[in-house]
Amino acid sequence: MTRKHWWIALLCWMGLIFLASSSLFAWQMSAEGTEGLFGSLNYWVRKSAHMGVYAVLMYLWFRSLWTGSKRFWPCLVWSGVFSVLYGMSDEYHQGWIPERSGEWSDVGWDTVGVMMMGGTFFWVRARGGVAWQVRLFGCKIN
């Protein structure tokens, strides 16, 4: 995929996050709305979803910013910063939706997902083989 395609994927993902936190899906995304589906695991499923969604967001930010192996650290840092800032704006946005509540603790769960993806990037760069680097970054990293 070209950088243009990564940017399109990133913007679509951010749009889906925004849509999911809007009043359109307020009941389905609330703790009460998912409790019947997940039962006693509801809390952990919901927080795992936060981590997964923001891990994907960081990956898309990274690939959108990525231009070559010499820019690994700036891309890693900025993709993490932009992902956490988007998580903060999402919770702020939810605070304005009557059916939703912005929980700042969810930004912590979002940040855990971002850090897990950042750790994956770091590990693959340091210890992953060339095949893993090509799969994750699109090229071999020095």
Tab-separated table of C-alpha atoms in Angstrom:
chain	number	residue	atom	x	y	z
A	1	MET	CA	0.000	0.000	0.000
A	2	THR	CA	1.142	3.528	-0.656
A	3	ARG	CA	1.259	6.253	1.996
A	4	LYS	CA	-1.916	7.689	0.480
A	5	HIS	CA	-3.701	4.392	1.173
A	6	TRP	CA	-2.406	4.337	4.759
A	7	TRP	CA	-3.743	7.874	5.276
A	8	ILE	CA	-7.141	6.847	3.919
A	9	ALA	CA	-7.197	3.792	6.215
A	10	LEU	CA	-6.197	5.996	9.174
A	11	LEU	CA	-8.924	8.552	8.514
A	12	CYS	CA	-11.534	5.809	8.074
A	13	TRP	CA	-10.464	4.187	11.373
A	14	MET	CA	-10.639	7.524	13.180
A	15	GLY	CA	-14.091	8.072	11.674
A	16	LEU	CA	-15.244	4.672	12.948
A	17	ILE	CA	-13.981	5.497	16.445
A	18	PHE	CA	-15.821	8.826	16.347
A	19	LEU	CA	-18.997	7.148	15.072
A	20	ALA	CA	-18.827	4.454	17.770
A	21	SER	CA	-18.583	7.115	20.475
A	22	SER	CA	-21.509	9.145	19.125
A	23	SER	CA	-25.123	9.027	20.236
A	24	LEU	CA	-25.934	6.774	17.271
A	25	PHE	CA	-24.410	3.764	19.080
A	26	ALA	CA	-24.748	5.046	22.650
A	27	TRP	CA	-26.824	2.182	24.037
A	28	GLN	CA	-25.027	-0.604	22.160
A	29	MET	CA	-21.616	0.637	23.333
A	30	SER	CA	-22.613	1.298	26.960
A	31	ALA	CA	-21.704	-1.063	29.796
A	32	GLU	CA	-25.374	-1.910	30.264
A	33	GLY	CA	-25.828	-2.582	26.550
A	34	THR	CA	-22.995	-5.120	26.366
A	35	GLU	CA	-23.469	-6.804	29.744
A	36	GLY	CA	-26.032	-9.273	28.422
A	37	LEU	CA	-23.618	-10.325	25.702
A	38	PHE	CA	-20.433	-10.690	27.767
A	39	GLY	CA	-21.780	-11.285	31.286
A	40	SER	CA	-19.146	-11.286	34.013
A	41	LEU	CA	-16.384	-10.645	31.441
A	42	ASN	CA	-18.040	-7.408	30.296
A	43	TYR	CA	-15.543	-5.057	31.950
A	44	TRP	CA	-12.477	-6.865	30.590
A	45	VAL	CA	-13.908	-7.283	27.094
A	46	ARG	CA	-14.711	-3.581	26.918
A	47	LYS	CA	-11.266	-2.514	28.163
A	48	SER	CA	-9.573	-5.004	25.818
A	49	ALA	CA	-11.554	-3.422	22.995
A	50	HIS	CA	-10.136	-0.012	23.984
A	51	MET	CA	-6.608	-1.425	23.889
A	52	GLY	CA	-7.127	-3.169	20.550
A	53	VAL	CA	-8.773	-0.203	18.839
A	54	TYR	CA	-5.990	2.165	19.876
A	55	ALA	CA	-3.239	-0.338	19.050
A	56	VAL	CA	-4.644	-0.435	15.510
A	57	LEU	CA	-4.861	3.370	15.508
A	58	MET	CA	-1.192	3.638	16.426
A	59	TYR	CA	-0.249	1.160	13.713
A	60	LEU	CA	-2.159	3.197	11.121
A	61	TRP	CA	-0.576	6.439	12.343
A	62	PHE	CA	2.857	4.840	12.168
A	63	ARG	CA	2.386	3.554	8.625
A	64	SER	CA	0.925	6.900	7.533
A	65	LEU	CA	3.942	8.797	8.878
A	66	TRP	CA	6.525	6.171	7.861
A	67	THR	CA	8.867	7.169	5.026
A	68	GLY	CA	11.915	5.021	5.714
A	69	SER	CA	14.024	3.192	8.258
A	70	LYS	CA	15.938	6.310	9.347
A	71	ARG	CA	12.701	7.803	10.683
A	72	PHE	CA	11.782	4.920	12.998
A	73	TRP	CA	11.979	6.791	16.319
A	74	PRO	CA	10.200	10.001	15.229
A	75	CYS	CA	7.431	7.940	13.618
A	76	LEU	CA	7.138	5.751	16.707
A	77	VAL	CA	6.921	8.700	19.099
A	78	TRP	CA	4.558	10.830	17.001
A	79	SER	CA	2.221	7.958	16.187
A	80	GLY	CA	1.956	7.242	19.919
A	81	VAL	CA	1.372	10.904	20.803
A	82	PHE	CA	-1.277	11.365	18.100
A	83	SER	CA	-3.058	8.154	19.127
A	84	VAL	CA	-3.229	9.127	22.814
A	85	LEU	CA	-4.379	12.649	21.913
A	86	TYR	CA	-7.140	11.168	19.780
A	87	GLY	CA	-8.153	8.962	22.718
A	88	MET	CA	-8.341	12.062	24.908
A	89	SER	CA	-10.437	13.906	22.329
A	90	ASP	CA	-12.728	10.876	22.035
A	91	GLU	CA	-13.416	10.801	25.769
A	92	TYR	CA	-13.931	14.579	25.771
A	93	HIS	CA	-16.380	14.152	22.877
A	94	GLN	CA	-18.266	11.429	24.765
A	95	GLY	CA	-18.669	13.836	27.686
A	96	TRP	CA	-20.868	16.010	25.460
A	97	ILE	CA	-23.110	13.132	24.343
A	98	PRO	CA	-26.131	12.917	26.678
A	99	GLU	CA	-26.334	9.106	26.489
A	100	ARG	CA	-22.574	8.628	26.989
A	101	SER	CA	-20.034	9.500	29.643
A	102	GLY	CA	-16.429	10.339	28.956
A	103	GLU	CA	-14.320	8.213	31.283
A	104	TRP	CA	-10.775	9.505	31.557
A	105	SER	CA	-9.686	6.109	32.862
A	106	ASP	CA	-10.465	4.807	29.366
A	107	VAL	CA	-7.661	7.035	28.059
A	108	GLY	CA	-5.390	4.939	30.289
A	109	TRP	CA	-6.632	1.753	28.601
A	110	ASP	CA	-6.190	3.399	25.195
A	111	THR	CA	-2.624	4.290	26.197
A	112	VAL	CA	-1.923	0.687	27.216
A	113	GLY	CA	-2.942	-0.419	23.716
A	114	VAL	CA	-0.710	2.247	22.171
A	115	MET	CA	2.205	1.161	24.360
A	116	MET	CA	1.659	-2.502	23.471
A	117	MET	CA	1.833	-1.658	19.767
A	118	GLY	CA	4.890	0.523	20.384
A	119	GLY	CA	6.511	-2.368	22.230
A	120	THR	CA	5.704	-4.656	19.322
A	121	PHE	CA	7.365	-2.199	16.922
A	122	PHE	CA	10.417	-1.975	19.156
A	123	TRP	CA	10.681	-5.758	19.561
A	124	VAL	CA	10.292	-6.471	15.838
A	125	ARG	CA	12.883	-3.813	15.011
A	126	ALA	CA	15.370	-5.147	17.588
A	127	ARG	CA	14.816	-8.900	17.484
A	128	GLY	CA	12.347	-9.736	14.743
A	129	GLY	CA	13.616	-11.291	11.579
A	130	VAL	CA	13.551	-9.614	8.195
A	131	ALA	CA	10.261	-11.343	7.329
A	132	TRP	CA	8.547	-9.818	10.391
A	133	GLN	CA	10.026	-6.391	9.657
A	134	VAL	CA	8.748	-6.503	6.089
A	135	ARG	CA	5.283	-7.565	7.282
A	136	LEU	CA	5.034	-4.839	9.917
A	137	PHE	CA	6.983	-1.969	8.369
A	138	GLY	CA	6.904	-2.783	4.692
A	139	CYS	CA	10.719	-2.995	4.499
A	140	LYS	CA	13.798	-4.190	6.379
A	141	ILE	CA	14.842	-1.919	9.259
A	142	ASN	CA	18.501	-1.203	10.025
